[in-house]
Amino acid sequence: MNGLAQVVSTRCEPPLITRVRGALNGADESLLCVAFISLEGVPLLHRQVQHAKRARLLATTVFGSPAPAALDRASDLGVEVRVLSPSSGTYHPKLYLARRGSTSTAVIGSANLTGGLVSNVEVCSVIEGDLAQLEAAWRIGEQLWSDPRATPWSGAVPAAVEAPWDELLHRLDLFVPAGSVVRTLGTSPQPNRVTRI
């Protein structure tokens, strides 16, 4: 990528949220590929995605609640929502793409679509240029969006996503049964008794 790049954070001026909003404002098309999404995050960009000619969001439900309600909220705003929850590996990108005519912007870094866009310490690169300069970023976003394991959001966690959690909980219950003691991390570990998984 040979576009104009700047590194921004939630603690600089202008802050990251301002740069993400600026990237998405007035977009003909936007594609957000993020792992985490929350009910606090969606409203931070609701005006931008609501006014895009085409807005897409690819997230995961592997990490559980509140993702389903947040995905519903994004869908209610007119965003095309898909879910990618692979059975191996973890879907974990933070890629915000926007296109206006022949120009494009990519925000790539550590920030998910959560309240962390304003409250966490997050760092991202903002890259602006023409579509050819940002072709690699768009190609990655489109590959993720088109992944055969990605499913359109229907307002319910897909069954294929629930099964791995059931298996994980079963395994945890075998290795850390009720009554076990697990110590907290840190310089003064404290005992925590497991009552149930």
JSON list of C-alpha atoms in Angstrom, two decimals:
[
{"chain": "A", "resi": 1, "resn": "MET", "atom": "CA", "xyz": [0.00, 0.00, 0.00]},
{"chain": "A", "resi": 2, "resn": "ASN", "atom": "CA", "xyz": [1.43, 3.34, -1.03]},
{"chain": "A", "resi": 3, "resn": "GLY", "atom": "CA", "xyz": [-1.25, 5.71, 0.22]},
{"chain": "A", "resi": 4, "resn": "LEU", "atom": "CA", "xyz": [-0.82, 8.49, 2.75]},
{"chain": "A", "resi": 5, "resn": "ALA", "atom": "CA", "xyz": [-0.61, 6.82, 6.19]},
{"chain": "A", "resi": 6, "resn": "GLN", "atom": "CA", "xyz": [-0.89, 8.22, 9.70]},
{"chain": "A", "resi": 7, "resn": "VAL", "atom": "CA", "xyz": [-0.76, 6.44, 13.04]},
{"chain": "A", "resi": 8, "resn": "VAL", "atom": "CA", "xyz": [-3.50, 7.53, 15.43]},
{"chain": "A", "resi": 9, "resn": "SER", "atom": "CA", "xyz": [-4.72, 6.44, 18.83]},
{"chain": "A", "resi": 10, "resn": "THR", "atom": "CA", "xyz": [-7.58, 6.96, 21.21]},
{"chain": "A", "resi": 11, "resn": "ARG", "atom": "CA", "xyz": [-5.27, 9.27, 23.19]},
{"chain": "A", "resi": 12, "resn": "CYS", "atom": "CA", "xyz": [-4.12, 11.64, 20.42]},
{"chain": "A", "resi": 13, "resn": "GLU", "atom": "CA", "xyz": [-5.70, 14.64, 18.68]},
{"chain": "A", "resi": 14, "resn": "PRO", "atom": "CA", "xyz": [-7.76, 14.11, 16.67]},
{"chain": "A", "resi": 15, "resn": "PRO", "atom": "CA", "xyz": [-8.70, 10.89, 18.47]},
{"chain": "A", "resi": 16, "resn": "LEU", "atom": "CA", "xyz": [-9.16, 7.56, 16.72]},
{"chain": "A", "resi": 17, "resn": "ILE", "atom": "CA", "xyz": [-12.97, 7.72, 16.76]},
{"chain": "A", "resi": 18, "resn": "THR", "atom": "CA", "xyz": [-12.85, 11.01, 14.83]},
{"chain": "A", "resi": 19, "resn": "ARG", "atom": "CA", "xyz": [-10.59, 9.44, 12.19]},
{"chain": "A", "resi": 20, "resn": "VAL", "atom": "CA", "xyz": [-12.77, 6.33, 11.86]},
{"chain": "A", "resi": 21, "resn": "ARG", "atom": "CA", "xyz": [-15.90, 8.47, 11.51]},
{"chain": "A", "resi": 22, "resn": "GLY", "atom": "CA", "xyz": [-14.12, 10.69, 8.98]},
{"chain": "A", "resi": 23, "resn": "ALA", "atom": "CA", "xyz": [-13.13, 7.65, 6.95]},
{"chain": "A", "resi": 24, "resn": "LEU", "atom": "CA", "xyz": [-16.70, 6.36, 6.85]},
{"chain": "A", "resi": 25, "resn": "ASN", "atom": "CA", "xyz": [-18.54, 9.70, 6.42]},
{"chain": "A", "resi": 26, "resn": "GLY", "atom": "CA", "xyz": [-20.25, 9.95, 3.05]},
{"chain": "A", "resi": 27, "resn": "ALA", "atom": "CA", "xyz": [-18.87, 6.62, 1.86]},
{"chain": "A", "resi": 28, "resn": "ASP", "atom": "CA", "xyz": [-20.30, 5.01, -1.22]},
{"chain": "A", "resi": 29, "resn": "GLU", "atom": "CA", "xyz": [-19.30, 1.72, 0.35]},
{"chain": "A", "resi": 30, "resn": "SER", "atom": "CA", "xyz": [-17.94, 0.64, 3.71]},
{"chain": "A", "resi": 31, "resn": "LEU", "atom": "CA", "xyz": [-16.73, -2.76, 4.89]},
{"chain": "A", "resi": 32, "resn": "LEU", "atom": "CA", "xyz": [-15.98, -3.35, 8.55]},
{"chain": "A", "resi": 33, "resn": "CYS", "atom": "CA", "xyz": [-14.23, -6.59, 9.49]},
{"chain": "A", "resi": 34, "resn": "VAL", "atom": "CA", "xyz": [-13.92, -6.76, 13.27]},
{"chain": "A", "resi": 35, "resn": "ALA", "atom": "CA", "xyz": [-13.91, -9.54, 15.83]},
{"chain": "A", "resi": 36, "resn": "PHE", "atom": "CA", "xyz": [-15.66, -7.90, 18.78]},
{"chain": "A", "resi": 37, "resn": "ILE", "atom": "CA", "xyz": [-18.81, -5.82, 18.49]},
{"chain": "A", "resi": 38, "resn": "SER", "atom": "CA", "xyz": [-20.85, -4.41, 21.35]},
{"chain": "A", "resi": 39, "resn": "LEU", "atom": "CA", "xyz": [-24.01, -2.41, 21.96]},
{"chain": "A", "resi": 40, "resn": "GLU", "atom": "CA", "xyz": [-21.77, 0.47, 23.05]},
{"chain": "A", "resi": 41, "resn": "GLY", "atom": "CA", "xyz": [-19.76, 0.34, 19.83]},
{"chain": "A", "resi": 42, "resn": "VAL", "atom": "CA", "xyz": [-22.50, 0.34, 17.18]},
{"chain": "A", "resi": 43, "resn": "PRO", "atom": "CA", "xyz": [-23.92, 3.77, 18.14]},
{"chain": "A", "resi": 44, "resn": "LEU", "atom": "CA", "xyz": [-20.44, 5.29, 17.83]},
{"chain": "A", "resi": 45, "resn": "LEU", "atom": "CA", "xyz": [-20.65, 4.81, 14.04]},
{"chain": "A", "resi": 46, "resn": "HIS", "atom": "CA", "xyz": [-24.40, 4.64, 13.46]},
{"chain": "A", "resi": 47, "resn": "ARG", "atom": "CA", "xyz": [-24.63, 7.87, 11.44]},
{"chain": "A", "resi": 48, "resn": "GLN", "atom": "CA", "xyz": [-21.75, 6.85, 9.20]},
{"chain": "A", "resi": 49, "resn": "VAL", "atom": "CA", "xyz": [-22.98, 3.35, 8.39]},
{"chain": "A", "resi": 50, "resn": "GLN", "atom": "CA", "xyz": [-26.61, 4.43, 8.14]},
{"chain": "A", "resi": 51, "resn": "HIS", "atom": "CA", "xyz": [-25.80, 6.99, 5.46]},
{"chain": "A", "resi": 52, "resn": "ALA", "atom": "CA", "xyz": [-23.42, 4.87, 3.38]},
{"chain": "A", "resi": 53, "resn": "LYS", "atom": "CA", "xyz": [-24.84, 3.69, 0.08]},
{"chain": "A", "resi": 54, "resn": "ARG", "atom": "CA", "xyz": [-23.69, 0.19, 1.04]},
{"chain": "A", "resi": 55, "resn": "ALA", "atom": "CA", "xyz": [-22.42, -0.76, 4.50]},
{"chain": "A", "resi": 56, "resn": "ARG", "atom": "CA", "xyz": [-21.23, -4.24, 5.44]},
{"chain": "A", "resi": 57, "resn": "LEU", "atom": "CA", "xyz": [-20.10, -5.67, 8.75]},
{"chain": "A", "resi": 58, "resn": "LEU", "atom": "CA", "xyz": [-18.37, -9.00, 9.33]},
{"chain": "A", "resi": 59, "resn": "ALA", "atom": "CA", "xyz": [-17.96, -10.06, 12.96]},
{"chain": "A", "resi": 60, "resn": "THR", "atom": "CA", "xyz": [-17.90, -13.19, 15.08]},
{"chain": "A", "resi": 61, "resn": "THR", "atom": "CA", "xyz": [-20.20, -14.57, 17.76]},
{"chain": "A", "resi": 62, "resn": "VAL", "atom": "CA", "xyz": [-17.61, -16.96, 19.18]},
{"chain": "A", "resi": 63, "resn": "PHE", "atom": "CA", "xyz": [-16.99, -14.59, 22.08]},
{"chain": "A", "resi": 64, "resn": "GLY", "atom": "CA", "xyz": [-20.68, -14.59, 23.00]},
{"chain": "A", "resi": 65, "resn": "SER", "atom": "CA", "xyz": [-22.87, -11.87, 24.38]},
{"chain": "A", "resi": 66, "resn": "PRO", "atom": "CA", "xyz": [-23.47, -9.00, 23.76]},
{"chain": "A", "resi": 67, "resn": "ALA", "atom": "CA", "xyz": [-22.49, -9.59, 20.13]},
{"chain": "A", "resi": 68, "resn": "PRO", "atom": "CA", "xyz": [-25.92, -10.94, 19.02]},
{"chain": "A", "resi": 69, "resn": "ALA", "atom": "CA", "xyz": [-27.81, -7.85, 20.24]},
{"chain": "A", "resi": 70, "resn": "ALA", "atom": "CA", "xyz": [-25.16, -5.57, 18.74]},
{"chain": "A", "resi": 71, "resn": "LEU", "atom": "CA", "xyz": [-25.38, -7.42, 15.41]},
{"chain": "A", "resi": 72, "resn": "ASP", "atom": "CA", "xyz": [-29.16, -6.98, 15.50]},
{"chain": "A", "resi": 73, "resn": "ARG", "atom": "CA", "xyz": [-28.68, -3.24, 16.12]},
{"chain": "A", "resi": 74, "resn": "ALA", "atom": "CA", "xyz": [-26.30, -2.92, 13.16]},
{"chain": "A", "resi": 75, "resn": "SER", "atom": "CA", "xyz": [-28.73, -4.85, 10.96]},
{"chain": "A", "resi": 76, "resn": "ASP", "atom": "CA", "xyz": [-31.55, -2.52, 12.07]},
{"chain": "A", "resi": 77, "resn": "LEU", "atom": "CA", "xyz": [-29.44, 0.39, 10.75]},
{"chain": "A", "resi": 78, "resn": "GLY", "atom": "CA", "xyz": [-29.47, -1.16, 7.27]},
{"chain": "A", "resi": 79, "resn": "VAL", "atom": "CA", "xyz": [-26.00, -2.70, 7.49]},
{"chain": "A", "resi": 80, "resn": "GLU", "atom": "CA", "xyz": [-25.48, -6.04, 5.71]},
{"chain": "A", "resi": 81, "resn": "VAL", "atom": "CA", "xyz": [-24.24, -8.26, 8.54]},
{"chain": "A", "resi": 82, "resn": "ARG", "atom": "CA", "xyz": [-22.41, -11.56, 8.26]},
{"chain": "A", "resi": 83, "resn": "VAL", "atom": "CA", "xyz": [-20.89, -13.78, 10.93]},
{"chain": "A", "resi": 84, "resn": "LEU", "atom": "CA", "xyz": [-17.62, -15.67, 10.61]},
{"chain": "A", "resi": 85, "resn": "SER", "atom": "CA", "xyz": [-16.92, -18.10, 13.44]},
{"chain": "A", "resi": 86, "resn": "PRO", "atom": "CA", "xyz": [-14.43, -20.67, 12.17]},
{"chain": "A", "resi": 87, "resn": "SER", "atom": "CA", "xyz": [-14.16, -23.93, 14.11]},
{"chain": "A", "resi": 88, "resn": "SER", "atom": "CA", "xyz": [-10.38, -23.66, 14.14]},
{"chain": "A", "resi": 89, "resn": "GLY", "atom": "CA", "xyz": [-8.36, -20.52, 14.65]},
{"chain": "A", "resi": 90, "resn": "THR", "atom": "CA", "xyz": [-9.94, -17.27, 15.71]},
{"chain": "A", "resi": 91, "resn": "TYR", "atom": "CA", "xyz": [-11.45, -14.58, 13.49]},
{"chain": "A", "resi": 92, "resn": "HIS", "atom": "CA", "xyz": [-9.74, -11.52, 14.97]},
{"chain": "A", "resi": 93, "resn": "PRO", "atom": "CA", "xyz": [-9.21, -8.64, 12.44]},
{"chain": "A", "resi": 94, "resn": "LYS", "atom": "CA", "xyz": [-9.82, -4.94, 12.99]},
{"chain": "A", "resi": 95, "resn": "LEU", "atom": "CA", "xyz": [-10.20, -3.53, 9.48]},
{"chain": "A", "resi": 96, "resn": "TYR", "atom": "CA", "xyz": [-12.39, -0.55, 8.57]},
{"chain": "A", "resi": 97, "resn": "LEU", "atom": "CA", "xyz": [-12.61, 0.21, 4.83]},
{"chain": "A", "resi": 98, "resn": "ALA", "atom": "CA", "xyz": [-14.41, 3.02, 3.02]},
{"chain": "A", "resi": 99, "resn": "ARG", "atom": "CA", "xyz": [-14.66, 4.03, -0.63]},
{"chain": "A", "resi": 100, "resn": "ARG", "atom": "CA", "xyz": [-15.79, 7.35, -2.11]},
{"chain": "A", "resi": 101, "resn": "GLY", "atom": "CA", "xyz": [-15.60, 7.36, -5.88]},
{"chain": "A", "resi": 102, "resn": "SER", "atom": "CA", "xyz": [-12.01, 6.45, -6.77]},
{"chain": "A", "resi": 103, "resn": "THR", "atom": "CA", "xyz": [-10.58, 7.26, -3.34]},
{"chain": "A", "resi": 104, "resn": "SER", "atom": "CA", "xyz": [-10.39, 4.91, -0.39]},
{"chain": "A", "resi": 105, "resn": "THR", "atom": "CA", "xyz": [-9.48, 4.89, 3.29]},
{"chain": "A", "resi": 106, "resn": "ALA", "atom": "CA", "xyz": [-8.42, 1.98, 5.46]},
{"chain": "A", "resi": 107, "resn": "VAL", "atom": "CA", "xyz": [-8.19, 2.03, 9.25]},
{"chain": "A", "resi": 108, "resn": "ILE", "atom": "CA", "xyz": [-6.19, -0.96, 10.43]},
{"chain": "A", "resi": 109, "resn": "GLY", "atom": "CA", "xyz": [-5.08, -1.66, 13.98]},
{"chain": "A", "resi": 110, "resn": "SER", "atom": "CA", "xyz": [-6.22, -2.81, 17.38]},
{"chain": "A", "resi": 111, "resn": "ALA", "atom": "CA", "xyz": [-9.72, -1.32, 17.69]},
{"chain": "A", "resi": 112, "resn": "ASN", "atom": "CA", "xyz": [-12.87, -3.44, 17.59]},
{"chain": "A", "resi": 113, "resn": "LEU", "atom": "CA", "xyz": [-16.37, -2.00, 17.15]},
{"chain": "A", "resi": 114, "resn": "THR", "atom": "CA", "xyz": [-16.86, -1.58, 20.90]},
{"chain": "A", "resi": 115, "resn": "GLY", "atom": "CA", "xyz": [-16.83, 1.23, 23.40]},
{"chain": "A", "resi": 116, "resn": "GLY", "atom": "CA", "xyz": [-13.07, 0.71, 23.31]},
{"chain": "A", "resi": 117, "resn": "LEU", "atom": "CA", "xyz": [-13.02, 2.96, 20.24]},
{"chain": "A", "resi": 118, "resn": "VAL", "atom": "CA", "xyz": [-13.20, 5.81, 22.76]},
{"chain": "A", "resi": 119, "resn": "SER", "atom": "CA", "xyz": [-12.33, 4.31, 26.16]},
{"chain": "A", "resi": 120, "resn": "ASN", "atom": "CA", "xyz": [-9.48, 1.85, 25.55]},
{"chain": "A", "resi": 121, "resn": "VAL", "atom": "CA", "xyz": [-5.92, 2.63, 24.58]},
{"chain": "A", "resi": 122, "resn": "GLU", "atom": "CA", "xyz": [-6.05, 1.65, 20.89]},
{"chain": "A", "resi": 123, "resn": "VAL", "atom": "CA", "xyz": [-3.65, 2.37, 18.03]},
{"chain": "A", "resi": 124, "resn": "CYS", "atom": "CA", "xyz": [-4.44, 2.21, 14.30]},
{"chain": "A", "resi": 125, "resn": "SER", "atom": "CA", "xyz": [-2.97, 3.23, 10.98]},
{"chain": "A", "resi": 126, "resn": "VAL", "atom": "CA", "xyz": [-5.19, 5.37, 8.79]},
{"chain": "A", "resi": 127, "resn": "ILE", "atom": "CA", "xyz": [-4.25, 4.97, 5.14]},
{"chain": "A", "resi": 128, "resn": "GLU", "atom": "CA", "xyz": [-5.76, 7.16, 2.43]},
{"chain": "A", "resi": 129, "resn": "GLY", "atom": "CA", "xyz": [-5.26, 6.81, -1.29]},
{"chain": "A", "resi": 130, "resn": "ASP", "atom": "CA", "xyz": [-6.84, 5.72, -4.52]},
{"chain": "A", "resi": 131, "resn": "LEU", "atom": "CA", "xyz": [-8.42, 2.30, -4.88]},
{"chain": "A", "resi": 132, "resn": "ALA", "atom": "CA", "xyz": [-5.33, 0.85, -6.55]},
{"chain": "A", "resi": 133, "resn": "GLN", "atom": "CA", "xyz": [-3.16, 1.91, -3.62]},
{"chain": "A", "resi": 134, "resn": "LEU", "atom": "CA", "xyz": [-5.49, 0.21, -1.15]},
{"chain": "A", "resi": 135, "resn": "GLU", "atom": "CA", "xyz": [-6.22, -2.82, -3.33]},
{"chain": "A", "resi": 136, "resn": "ALA", "atom": "CA", "xyz": [-4.55, -5.26, -0.90]},
{"chain": "A", "resi": 137, "resn": "ALA", "atom": "CA", "xyz": [-6.64, -4.07, 2.05]},
{"chain": "A", "resi": 138, "resn": "TRP", "atom": "CA", "xyz": [-9.87, -4.35, 0.03]},
{"chain": "A", "resi": 139, "resn": "ARG", "atom": "CA", "xyz": [-8.85, -7.77, -1.28]},
{"chain": "A", "resi": 140, "resn": "ILE", "atom": "CA", "xyz": [-8.37, -9.04, 2.29]},
{"chain": "A", "resi": 141, "resn": "GLY", "atom": "CA", "xyz": [-11.70, -7.53, 3.39]},
{"chain": "A", "resi": 142, "resn": "GLU", "atom": "CA", "xyz": [-13.55, -9.05, 0.43]},
{"chain": "A", "resi": 143, "resn": "GLN", "atom": "CA", "xyz": [-11.92, -12.45, 1.02]},
{"chain": "A", "resi": 144, "resn": "LEU", "atom": "CA", "xyz": [-13.06, -12.39, 4.63]},
{"chain": "A", "resi": 145, "resn": "TRP", "atom": "CA", "xyz": [-16.58, -11.26, 3.62]},
{"chain": "A", "resi": 146, "resn": "SER", "atom": "CA", "xyz": [-16.78, -14.02, 0.97]},
{"chain": "A", "resi": 147, "resn": "ASP", "atom": "CA", "xyz": [-15.36, -16.78, 3.19]},
{"chain": "A", "resi": 148, "resn": "PRO", "atom": "CA", "xyz": [-17.64, -19.83, 2.66]},
{"chain": "A", "resi": 149, "resn": "ARG", "atom": "CA", "xyz": [-17.93, -20.20, 6.45]},
{"chain": "A", "resi": 150, "resn": "ALA", "atom": "CA", "xyz": [-19.37, -16.67, 6.77]},
{"chain": "A", "resi": 151, "resn": "THR", "atom": "CA", "xyz": [-23.14, -16.70, 7.12]},
{"chain": "A", "resi": 152, "resn": "PRO", "atom": "CA", "xyz": [-25.68, -13.90, 6.83]},
{"chain": "A", "resi": 153, "resn": "TRP", "atom": "CA", "xyz": [-26.85, -12.69, 10.24]},
{"chain": "A", "resi": 154, "resn": "SER", "atom": "CA", "xyz": [-30.38, -13.92, 10.87]},
{"chain": "A", "resi": 155, "resn": "GLY", "atom": "CA", "xyz": [-30.82, -12.67, 14.41]},
{"chain": "A", "resi": 156, "resn": "ALA", "atom": "CA", "xyz": [-29.73, -15.89, 16.07]},
{"chain": "A", "resi": 157, "resn": "VAL", "atom": "CA", "xyz": [-26.38, -17.45, 16.83]},
{"chain": "A", "resi": 158, "resn": "PRO", "atom": "CA", "xyz": [-25.79, -20.14, 14.18]},
{"chain": "A", "resi": 159, "resn": "ALA", "atom": "CA", "xyz": [-25.92, -23.70, 15.56]},
{"chain": "A", "resi": 160, "resn": "ALA", "atom": "CA", "xyz": [-22.36, -24.34, 14.35]},
{"chain": "A", "resi": 161, "resn": "VAL", "atom": "CA", "xyz": [-21.21, -21.59, 16.72]},
{"chain": "A", "resi": 162, "resn": "GLU", "atom": "CA", "xyz": [-23.03, -22.95, 19.78]},
{"chain": "A", "resi": 163, "resn": "ALA", "atom": "CA", "xyz": [-21.56, -26.45, 19.57]},
{"chain": "A", "resi": 164, "resn": "PRO", "atom": "CA", "xyz": [-17.90, -25.45, 20.14]},
{"chain": "A", "resi": 165, "resn": "TRP", "atom": "CA", "xyz": [-18.93, -23.52, 23.27]},
{"chain": "A", "resi": 166, "resn": "ASP", "atom": "CA", "xyz": [-20.79, -26.55, 24.60]},
{"chain": "A", "resi": 167, "resn": "GLU", "atom": "CA", "xyz": [-17.71, -28.70, 24.00]},
{"chain": "A", "resi": 168, "resn": "LEU", "atom": "CA", "xyz": [-15.42, -26.13, 25.63]},
{"chain": "A", "resi": 169, "resn": "LEU", "atom": "CA", "xyz": [-17.65, -25.87, 28.69]},
{"chain": "A", "resi": 170, "resn": "HIS", "atom": "CA", "xyz": [-17.78, -29.66, 28.96]},
{"chain": "A", "resi": 171, "resn": "ARG", "atom": "CA", "xyz": [-13.97, -29.88, 28.83]},
{"chain": "A", "resi": 172, "resn": "LEU", "atom": "CA", "xyz": [-13.57, -27.09, 31.38]},
{"chain": "A", "resi": 173, "resn": "ASP", "atom": "CA", "xyz": [-15.97, -28.91, 33.69]},
{"chain": "A", "resi": 174, "resn": "LEU", "atom": "CA", "xyz": [-13.83, -32.07, 33.38]},
{"chain": "A", "resi": 175, "resn": "PHE", "atom": "CA", "xyz": [-10.55, -30.29, 34.14]},
{"chain": "A", "resi": 176, "resn": "VAL", "atom": "CA", "xyz": [-11.84, -27.73, 36.65]},
{"chain": "A", "resi": 177, "resn": "PRO", "atom": "CA", "xyz": [-14.72, -29.47, 38.45]},
{"chain": "A", "resi": 178, "resn": "ALA", "atom": "CA", "xyz": [-16.94, -27.77, 41.02]},
{"chain": "A", "resi": 179, "resn": "GLY", "atom": "CA", "xyz": [-15.05, -27.38, 44.28]},
{"chain": "A", "resi": 180, "resn": "SER", "atom": "CA", "xyz": [-11.67, -26.74, 42.59]},
{"chain": "A", "resi": 181, "resn": "VAL", "atom": "CA", "xyz": [-9.62, -23.77, 43.74]},
{"chain": "A", "resi": 182, "resn": "VAL", "atom": "CA", "xyz": [-8.11, -21.46, 41.11]},
{"chain": "A", "resi": 183, "resn": "ARG", "atom": "CA", "xyz": [-5.78, -18.67, 42.19]},
{"chain": "A", "resi": 184, "resn": "THR", "atom": "CA", "xyz": [-5.93, -15.20, 40.67]},
{"chain": "A", "resi": 185, "resn": "LEU", "atom": "CA", "xyz": [-2.91, -13.84, 38.82]},
{"chain": "A", "resi": 186, "resn": "GLY", "atom": "CA", "xyz": [-0.65, -11.16, 40.23]},
{"chain": "A", "resi": 187, "resn": "THR", "atom": "CA", "xyz": [1.76, -10.59, 43.05]},
{"chain": "A", "resi": 188, "resn": "SER", "atom": "CA", "xyz": [-0.76, -11.60, 45.76]},
{"chain": "A", "resi": 189, "resn": "PRO", "atom": "CA", "xyz": [-2.72, -14.55, 44.32]},
{"chain": "A", "resi": 190, "resn": "GLN", "atom": "CA", "xyz": [-6.09, -15.07, 45.98]},
{"chain": "A", "resi": 191, "resn": "PRO", "atom": "CA", "xyz": [-8.03, -18.35, 46.03]},
{"chain": "A", "resi": 192, "resn": "ASN", "atom": "CA", "xyz": [-11.25, -18.59, 44.03]},
{"chain": "A", "resi": 193, "resn": "ARG", "atom": "CA", "xyz": [-13.49, -21.62, 44.52]},
{"chain": "A", "resi": 194, "resn": "VAL", "atom": "CA", "xyz": [-15.24, -22.89, 41.38]},
{"chain": "A", "resi": 195, "resn": "THR", "atom": "CA", "xyz": [-18.94, -23.47, 42.06]},
{"chain": "A", "resi": 196, "resn": "ARG", "atom": "CA", "xyz": [-19.97, -24.36, 38.51]},
{"chain": "A", "resi": 197, "resn": "ILE", "atom": "CA", "xyz": [-18.88, -24.04, 34.86]}
]
